Amino acid sequence: FRVQMLEYGPTIIFISSFTGVLCLGVFLRIFARIRFKQNVVQGHMSLFRIPDNWVWALIVFGAGFVGALRIEQLKPFLFYIRNGLMVMLFLYMLQGIGVVALFFEVRLLPAHWIALGAMLIGLWMPELIPLMAFLFTVIGLLEVWLALRKRSLRPVTDSDLS
């Protein structure tokens, strides 16, 4: 366990810090609503978007990871490549969550149903959490090429239903 903690230390620090800032923003918004009876303007998760050219960093880290497993000269860089890959996958997972949140928002479903559903699945079937993370990451990556946000903003018409 200690070896994994040392190998993935930077990734764990980045993800926990990022998650802490997100949670702090949510708690401050709730506190301001209760204490001061006003809403604090804060970015919504559906607005989280990574620049499209960052996908090249993910491709480089992914190719570097596969290369480091095969090529002996790249082994010393495996620590940096692995942590860079994990950080990029985490950011694309957040983008996928944002796309799904926007889809629910456009369909007039409360976005907090995503969080509630994920928590309930995590409580009753924790083995599905990696699958959910993988699906959100794939959706975040597909956003780069398929522009899923534009498609989800398209209004639903009667011709789409038939």
mmCIF file of C-alpha atoms in Angstrom, residues 58 61-62 65 80-90:
data_model
loop_
_atom_site.group_PDB
_atom_site.id
_atom_site.type_symbol
_atom_site.label_atom_id
_atom_site.label_comp_id
_atom_site.label_asym_id
_atom_site.label_seq_id
_atom_site.Cartn_x
_atom_site.Cartn_y
_atom_site.Cartn_z
ATOM 1 C CA LEU A 58 -3.848 12.905 -22.674
ATOM 2 C CA PHE A 61 0.602 10.613 -21.528
ATOM 3 C CA GLY A 62 -1.289 7.509 -22.693
ATOM 4 C CA PHE A 65 2.542 5.044 -20.402
ATOM 5 C CA TYR A 80 5.558 11.361 -14.045
ATOM 6 C CA ILE A 81 3.751 9.820 -16.991
ATOM 7 C CA ARG A 82 1.396 7.772 -14.789
ATOM 8 C CA ASN A 83 0.486 10.723 -12.568
ATOM 9 C CA GLY A 84 -0.019 13.010 -15.564
ATOM 10 C CA LEU A 85 -2.288 10.420 -17.159
ATOM 11 C CA MET A 86 -4.357 10.060 -13.974
ATOM 12 C CA VAL A 87 -4.788 13.832 -13.618
ATOM 13 C CA MET A 88 -5.888 14.184 -17.244
ATOM 14 C CA LEU A 89 -8.355 11.289 -16.913
ATOM 15 C CA PHE A 90 -9.766 12.905 -13.762
#
